[in-house]
Amino acid sequence: MAEAKDAKRYRFDGERVLHLADLDTDGGVSREDRDRIEAETKTLQEKICAMQDRLYADGREGVILILQAIDAAGKDSTVKHVMSGVNPQGVDVYSFKTPNTEELAHDFLWRVNRCIPERGKIAIFNRSYYEDVLVVRLRELNKTYKMPERCTGKKTSEFFDERYADIVNYEKYLFHNGYRVVKIFLNVSKKEQKKRFLERIEVPEKNWKFNAGDLDDRDVWDKYHEIYEMAINHTASAVAPWYVLPADRKWYTRYLVSQILLKTLEDIDPRYPKLDEAARMGLADCRRRLESEGKKKDAEPAK
Ligand code: ADP
């Protein structure tokens, strides 16, 4: 059995350069490892659940978990997995789709900033402001924006270098305001994506997930991955690290995501609020009142 590799192996925080071609997409695990890994994932989930309760009670820090990937890499099932292990009251999920007219009429962080959770909560972003340096760069959508010449007339590299810098600063801003931003790229192989697309075409219950347009992105696989690589290398930082996770085996990806979320919560180290003296005395009073209820009733003469 393969040793489960630690998520740290896939962490990029600005200390080293990412070369996507050097990273594995299957985690080096095989089918025989599945039961053991799934059991470990369950244990991690239980720990996450306990930590999340503390995070919510503490209310001093918030977590933003960003999921980015090309199609069929497993974003939706990863969201489902994270959600299944936590108290829904403390988690918000947001999906960022093609911006509407109102969103396009604003700066690119506008729609995202409205989804920042209150501290104490976890927000999962299914896609995010990273689309603004990924699909926008791939499809050169920046050239179509209704913005002044000083913005749209820039060289492509200059336009996106500025956006990377804006993102880095925004993530620092969030950190300074009590948030941890954790970014995950689900790194699926071209072969596995093909298999999943074919499944979506062949299995009637999965037909709805298939979109012919997804094949267009597949056609520019190398270019898209180059754009991902650039975006990750420009925005990986100690306060907002990227994890480039192998995504060919969903059960292994889930294990790594659980590890990362638990580690983030452990780093935050949330504590249940401690009551001050006055509040403790208040509680003691309430306890006496509750206890005396029964005694009063017992003391009442029978009618
Ligand atoms: P998903 O693939 O996440 O399940 P959809 O099939 O609805 O959801 O795809 C959402 C689409 O929105 C993707 O093609 C994505 O590239 C696009 N999108 C998200 N954000 C932006 C953006 N800022 N600019 C342009 N397109 C975007």
Short mmCIF file of C-alpha atoms and ligand atoms in Angstrom, two decimals:
data_model
loop_
_atom_site.label_atom_id
_atom_site.label_comp_id
_atom_site.label_asym_id
_atom_site.label_seq_id
_atom_site.Cartn_x
_atom_site.Cartn_y
_atom_site.Cartn_z
CA MET A 1 0.00 0.00 0.00
CA ALA A 2 1.24 3.47 -0.84
CA GLU A 3 1.90 5.88 1.97
CA ALA A 4 -0.68 8.69 1.86
CA LYS A 5 1.23 11.75 0.83
CA ASP A 6 0.80 14.82 2.89
CA ALA A 7 -1.02 17.80 1.36
CA LYS A 8 2.10 19.84 2.16
CA ARG A 9 3.74 18.29 -0.87
CA TYR A 10 1.25 20.11 -3.04
CA ARG A 11 1.49 23.44 -1.25
CA PHE A 12 2.73 26.56 -3.03
CA ASP A 13 3.25 29.60 -0.86
CA GLY A 14 5.70 31.57 -2.96
CA GLU A 15 8.78 29.64 -1.81
CA ARG A 16 9.05 27.51 -4.94
CA VAL A 17 7.94 27.77 -8.51
CA LEU A 18 5.11 25.60 -9.79
CA HIS A 19 5.68 23.56 -12.93
CA LEU A 20 2.40 21.78 -13.52
CA ALA A 21 4.06 19.19 -15.73
CA ASP A 22 6.18 18.01 -12.77
CA LEU A 23 3.20 17.29 -10.52
CA ASP A 24 1.33 14.01 -10.40
CA THR A 25 -2.43 13.93 -10.95
CA ASP A 26 -3.11 10.62 -9.16
CA GLY A 27 -1.30 11.08 -5.85
CA GLY A 28 0.64 7.85 -6.38
CA VAL A 29 -2.12 5.85 -4.69
CA SER A 30 -3.90 2.81 -6.02
CA ARG A 31 -7.25 1.08 -5.58
CA GLU A 32 -6.01 -0.99 -2.60
CA ASP A 33 -5.43 2.21 -0.67
CA ARG A 34 -9.00 3.41 -1.06
CA ASP A 35 -10.65 1.87 2.04
CA ARG A 36 -7.86 2.98 4.33
CA ILE A 37 -7.78 6.51 2.91
CA GLU A 38 -11.56 6.81 3.14
CA ALA A 39 -11.46 5.73 6.77
CA GLU A 40 -8.78 8.34 7.47
CA THR A 41 -10.86 10.97 5.67
CA LYS A 42 -13.79 10.15 7.95
CA THR A 43 -11.62 10.71 11.02
CA LEU A 44 -10.40 14.02 9.59
CA GLN A 45 -14.00 15.07 8.95
CA GLU A 46 -14.96 14.39 12.54
CA LYS A 47 -12.08 16.56 13.69
CA ILE A 48 -13.07 19.31 11.25
CA CYS A 49 -16.61 19.22 12.59
CA ALA A 50 -15.40 19.70 16.17
CA MET A 51 -13.04 22.51 15.14
CA GLN A 52 -15.76 24.23 13.13
CA ASP A 53 -17.97 24.33 16.22
CA ARG A 54 -15.17 26.15 18.04
CA LEU A 55 -14.54 28.50 15.08
CA TYR A 56 -18.21 29.51 15.09
CA ALA A 57 -18.35 29.98 18.86
CA ASP A 58 -15.09 31.93 18.85
CA GLY A 59 -16.13 34.16 15.92
CA ARG A 60 -12.75 35.81 15.57
CA GLU A 61 -11.53 34.36 12.29
CA GLY A 62 -13.17 33.32 9.04
CA VAL A 63 -12.04 30.87 6.37
CA ILE A 64 -12.41 31.25 2.62
CA LEU A 65 -11.78 28.04 0.70
CA ILE A 66 -11.40 28.66 -3.02
CA LEU A 67 -11.84 25.86 -5.54
CA GLN A 68 -10.54 26.33 -9.05
CA ALA A 69 -10.28 23.76 -11.80
CA ILE A 70 -10.93 23.01 -15.40
CA ASP A 71 -14.17 21.20 -16.22
CA ALA A 72 -14.87 17.75 -14.75
CA ALA A 73 -11.99 17.97 -12.28
CA GLY A 74 -14.45 17.47 -9.41
CA LYS A 75 -15.22 20.91 -7.97
CA ASP A 76 -18.87 20.14 -7.29
CA SER A 77 -18.21 16.82 -5.61
CA THR A 78 -15.46 18.42 -3.51
CA VAL A 79 -17.94 21.06 -2.31
CA LYS A 80 -20.41 18.28 -1.49
CA HIS A 81 -17.74 16.41 0.42
CA VAL A 82 -16.66 19.40 2.52
CA MET A 83 -20.29 20.26 3.23
CA SER A 84 -21.13 16.72 4.34
CA GLY A 85 -18.68 16.97 7.19
CA VAL A 86 -19.65 20.32 8.69
CA ASN A 87 -22.54 22.11 10.33
CA PRO A 88 -24.33 23.91 7.45
CA GLN A 89 -25.11 26.83 9.77
CA GLY A 90 -21.45 27.78 9.75
CA VAL A 91 -20.76 27.39 6.02
CA ASP A 92 -21.72 29.45 2.97
CA VAL A 93 -21.19 28.20 -0.59
CA TYR A 94 -20.93 30.57 -3.54
CA SER A 95 -20.57 29.74 -7.23
CA PHE A 96 -19.14 32.38 -9.50
CA LYS A 97 -20.48 32.13 -13.02
CA THR A 98 -20.17 34.35 -16.08
CA PRO A 99 -20.64 37.87 -14.68
CA ASN A 100 -23.97 39.55 -15.36
CA THR A 101 -24.33 43.14 -16.60
CA GLU A 102 -24.39 44.61 -13.11
CA GLU A 103 -21.27 42.68 -12.10
CA LEU A 104 -19.45 43.64 -15.28
CA ALA A 105 -20.22 47.29 -14.60
CA HIS A 106 -18.12 47.06 -11.40
CA ASP A 107 -14.51 46.33 -10.48
CA PHE A 108 -13.75 42.59 -10.59
CA LEU A 109 -13.61 42.14 -6.82
CA TRP A 110 -17.00 43.77 -6.24
CA ARG A 111 -19.14 40.65 -6.54
CA VAL A 112 -16.70 38.62 -4.47
CA ASN A 113 -16.43 41.08 -1.65
CA ARG A 114 -20.18 40.80 -1.09
CA CYS A 115 -19.69 37.09 -0.38
CA ILE A 116 -17.01 37.38 2.28
CA PRO A 117 -18.50 35.51 5.25
CA GLU A 118 -18.78 36.90 8.72
CA ARG A 119 -15.89 35.84 10.94
CA GLY A 120 -16.58 32.48 12.55
CA LYS A 121 -17.81 31.02 9.29
CA ILE A 122 -16.31 29.08 6.42
CA ALA A 123 -17.09 30.16 2.86
CA ILE A 124 -16.51 27.84 -0.05
CA PHE A 125 -16.01 29.58 -3.38
CA ASN A 126 -16.79 27.35 -6.34
CA ARG A 127 -14.70 29.40 -8.83
CA SER A 128 -13.76 32.87 -7.71
CA TYR A 129 -12.03 36.13 -8.64
CA TYR A 130 -9.33 33.90 -10.13
CA GLU A 131 -11.61 33.51 -13.16
CA ASP A 132 -10.72 37.13 -13.85
CA VAL A 133 -7.12 36.14 -14.54
CA LEU A 134 -7.92 32.71 -16.01
CA VAL A 135 -10.86 32.49 -18.39
CA VAL A 136 -10.64 36.24 -18.98
CA ARG A 137 -7.03 35.86 -20.09
CA LEU A 138 -7.72 32.72 -22.11
CA ARG A 139 -10.57 34.31 -24.03
CA GLU A 140 -9.08 37.84 -24.00
CA LEU A 141 -12.31 39.14 -22.47
CA ASN A 142 -10.43 42.09 -21.00
CA LYS A 143 -10.32 43.59 -24.48
CA THR A 144 -14.12 43.63 -24.59
CA TYR A 145 -14.56 45.42 -21.25
CA LYS A 146 -16.27 48.80 -21.18
CA MET A 147 -13.41 50.59 -19.50
CA PRO A 148 -11.16 53.53 -20.39
CA GLU A 149 -8.30 53.14 -22.84
CA ARG A 150 -5.76 53.33 -19.98
CA CYS A 151 -7.18 49.96 -18.80
CA THR A 152 -8.11 48.11 -21.98
CA GLY A 153 -5.29 49.54 -24.08
CA LYS A 154 -2.56 47.97 -21.94
CA LYS A 155 -0.36 45.12 -23.03
CA THR A 156 -1.92 41.80 -21.97
CA SER A 157 0.94 40.99 -19.58
CA GLU A 158 0.71 44.40 -17.94
CA PHE A 159 -3.07 44.14 -17.52
CA PHE A 160 -2.82 40.75 -15.81
CA ASP A 161 0.29 41.57 -13.77
CA GLU A 162 -1.76 44.37 -12.23
CA ARG A 163 -4.63 42.00 -11.53
CA TYR A 164 -2.29 39.49 -9.88
CA ALA A 165 -0.95 42.28 -7.68
CA ASP A 166 -4.50 43.41 -6.85
CA ILE A 167 -5.38 39.84 -5.85
CA VAL A 168 -2.28 39.46 -3.68
CA ASN A 169 -3.10 42.74 -1.95
CA TYR A 170 -6.75 41.76 -1.55
CA GLU A 171 -5.78 38.48 0.08
CA LYS A 172 -3.42 40.33 2.42
CA TYR A 173 -6.25 42.73 3.20
CA LEU A 174 -8.49 39.79 4.10
CA PHE A 175 -5.74 38.31 6.28
CA HIS A 176 -5.35 41.65 8.07
CA ASN A 177 -9.09 41.57 8.68
CA GLY A 178 -9.22 38.16 10.31
CA TYR A 179 -9.57 35.76 7.38
CA ARG A 180 -7.58 32.84 6.05
CA VAL A 181 -7.77 32.31 2.33
CA VAL A 182 -6.90 28.82 1.10
CA LYS A 183 -6.80 28.15 -2.61
CA ILE A 184 -7.12 24.76 -4.22
CA PHE A 185 -6.50 23.85 -7.84
CA LEU A 186 -7.83 20.43 -8.75
CA ASN A 187 -5.21 19.07 -11.09
CA VAL A 188 -6.86 16.46 -13.29
CA SER A 189 -5.15 14.71 -16.21
CA LYS A 190 -6.32 15.08 -19.80
CA LYS A 191 -6.97 11.35 -19.92
CA GLU A 192 -9.19 11.37 -16.82
CA GLN A 193 -11.09 14.44 -18.05
CA LYS A 194 -11.87 12.57 -21.29
CA LYS A 195 -13.13 9.59 -19.28
CA ARG A 196 -15.40 11.83 -17.20
CA PHE A 197 -16.72 13.69 -20.26
CA LEU A 198 -17.56 10.38 -21.95
CA GLU A 199 -19.36 9.26 -18.80
CA ARG A 200 -21.39 12.47 -18.88
CA ILE A 201 -22.36 11.74 -22.46
CA GLU A 202 -23.11 8.04 -21.91
CA VAL A 203 -24.91 8.03 -18.54
CA PRO A 204 -28.38 9.65 -18.87
CA GLU A 205 -28.30 10.89 -15.24
CA LYS A 206 -25.06 12.73 -16.02
CA ASN A 207 -26.08 14.22 -19.40
CA TRP A 208 -27.08 17.51 -17.75
CA LYS A 209 -23.52 18.03 -16.58
CA PHE A 210 -22.14 17.97 -20.10
CA ASN A 211 -21.71 21.14 -22.06
CA ALA A 212 -20.32 21.00 -25.59
CA GLY A 213 -18.48 24.26 -24.85
CA ASP A 214 -16.32 22.37 -22.31
CA LEU A 215 -14.60 20.71 -25.28
CA ASP A 216 -13.45 24.14 -26.49
CA ASP A 217 -11.44 24.60 -23.29
CA ARG A 218 -10.06 21.08 -23.71
CA ASP A 219 -8.86 22.02 -27.19
CA VAL A 220 -6.65 24.70 -25.64
CA TRP A 221 -5.50 22.49 -22.75
CA ASP A 222 -1.83 23.53 -22.85
CA LYS A 223 -2.54 27.22 -23.13
CA TYR A 224 -5.10 27.06 -20.30
CA HIS A 225 -2.65 25.20 -18.06
CA GLU A 226 0.05 27.73 -18.82
CA ILE A 227 -2.36 30.49 -17.75
CA TYR A 228 -3.17 28.57 -14.55
CA GLU A 229 0.52 28.12 -13.84
CA MET A 230 1.19 31.84 -14.27
CA ALA A 231 -1.75 32.83 -12.06
CA ILE A 232 -0.72 30.40 -9.30
CA ASN A 233 2.94 31.45 -9.38
CA HIS A 234 2.02 35.13 -9.19
CA THR A 235 -0.46 34.78 -6.35
CA ALA A 236 0.98 32.06 -4.11
CA SER A 237 1.83 33.58 -0.74
CA ALA A 238 2.34 32.53 2.85
CA VAL A 239 -0.92 34.14 3.93
CA ALA A 240 -2.92 32.69 1.03
CA PRO A 241 -1.23 29.50 -0.22
CA TRP A 242 -2.22 27.45 -3.23
CA TYR A 243 -2.58 23.68 -3.13
CA VAL A 244 -2.29 21.99 -6.50
CA LEU A 245 -4.01 18.70 -5.72
CA PRO A 246 -4.02 15.50 -7.76
CA ALA A 247 -7.63 15.10 -8.91
CA ASP A 248 -7.72 11.84 -10.88
CA ARG A 249 -8.93 9.90 -7.82
CA LYS A 250 -11.71 11.78 -6.11
CA TRP A 251 -11.42 9.83 -2.85
CA TYR A 252 -7.80 10.86 -2.56
CA THR A 253 -8.52 14.50 -3.42
CA ARG A 254 -11.17 14.55 -0.67
CA TYR A 255 -8.66 13.19 1.80
CA LEU A 256 -6.20 15.97 0.94
CA VAL A 257 -8.87 18.68 1.05
CA SER A 258 -9.91 17.46 4.50
CA GLN A 259 -6.27 17.55 5.63
CA ILE A 260 -5.90 21.12 4.37
CA LEU A 261 -9.12 22.35 5.96
CA LEU A 262 -8.28 20.74 9.28
CA LYS A 263 -4.75 22.19 9.25
CA THR A 264 -6.18 25.66 8.53
CA LEU A 265 -8.58 25.35 11.46
CA GLU A 266 -5.82 24.05 13.73
CA ASP A 267 -3.61 27.01 12.78
CA ILE A 268 -6.45 29.35 13.73
CA ASP A 269 -6.80 27.46 17.02
CA PRO A 270 -10.28 28.77 17.84
CA ARG A 271 -11.34 28.71 21.49
CA TYR A 272 -14.74 28.59 23.11
CA PRO A 273 -15.35 32.00 24.67
CA LYS A 274 -14.53 32.10 28.40
CA LEU A 275 -17.11 33.79 30.61
CA ASP A 276 -16.08 36.61 32.90
CA GLU A 277 -16.84 36.53 36.63
CA ALA A 278 -20.14 38.43 36.30
CA ALA A 279 -21.41 36.15 33.53
CA ARG A 280 -20.40 33.05 35.53
CA MET A 281 -22.34 34.32 38.55
CA GLY A 282 -25.28 34.99 36.24
CA LEU A 283 -25.16 31.37 35.12
CA ALA A 284 -24.99 30.16 38.72
CA ASP A 285 -28.12 32.23 39.42
CA CYS A 286 -29.96 30.68 36.51
CA ARG A 287 -28.94 27.23 37.68
CA ARG A 288 -30.37 27.94 41.18
CA ARG A 289 -33.63 29.20 39.63
CA LEU A 290 -33.98 26.08 37.50
CA GLU A 291 -33.21 23.79 40.45
CA SER A 292 -35.61 25.56 42.76
CA GLU A 293 -38.47 25.09 40.25
CA GLY A 294 -38.75 21.42 41.09
CA LYS A 295 -38.47 22.05 44.83
CA LYS A 296 -41.25 24.70 44.79
CA LYS A 297 -43.52 22.30 42.91
CA ASP A 298 -42.71 19.51 45.37
CA ALA A 299 -43.49 21.87 48.24
CA GLU A 300 -46.91 22.84 46.85
CA PRO A 301 -49.76 21.18 48.81
CA ALA A 302 -51.63 18.53 46.85
CA LYS A 303 -55.13 19.68 45.85
P1 ADP B 1 -19.37 25.12 -13.43
O1 ADP B 1 -18.59 24.75 -14.65
O2 ADP B 1 -18.54 25.82 -12.39
O3 ADP B 1 -20.18 23.99 -12.87
P2 ADP B 1 -20.93 26.63 -15.26
O4 ADP B 1 -20.96 25.48 -16.19
O5 ADP B 1 -22.17 27.46 -15.10
O6 ADP B 1 -20.46 26.20 -13.83
O7 ADP B 1 -19.72 27.57 -15.72
C1 ADP B 1 -19.51 28.79 -15.19
C2 ADP B 1 -18.82 29.59 -16.25
O8 ADP B 1 -18.64 30.93 -15.81
C3 ADP B 1 -17.43 29.05 -16.59
O9 ADP B 1 -17.32 28.83 -17.96
C4 ADP B 1 -16.50 30.18 -16.16
O10 ADP B 1 -15.36 30.27 -16.94
C5 ADP B 1 -17.42 31.38 -16.29
N1 ADP B 1 -16.96 32.51 -15.49
C6 ADP B 1 -16.84 32.58 -14.15
N2 ADP B 1 -16.33 33.78 -13.79
C7 ADP B 1 -16.11 34.47 -14.91
C8 ADP B 1 -15.60 35.77 -15.20
N3 ADP B 1 -15.20 36.58 -14.22
N4 ADP B 1 -15.55 36.16 -16.48
C9 ADP B 1 -15.96 35.34 -17.48
N5 ADP B 1 -16.45 34.11 -17.28
C10 ADP B 1 -16.53 33.67 -16.02
#
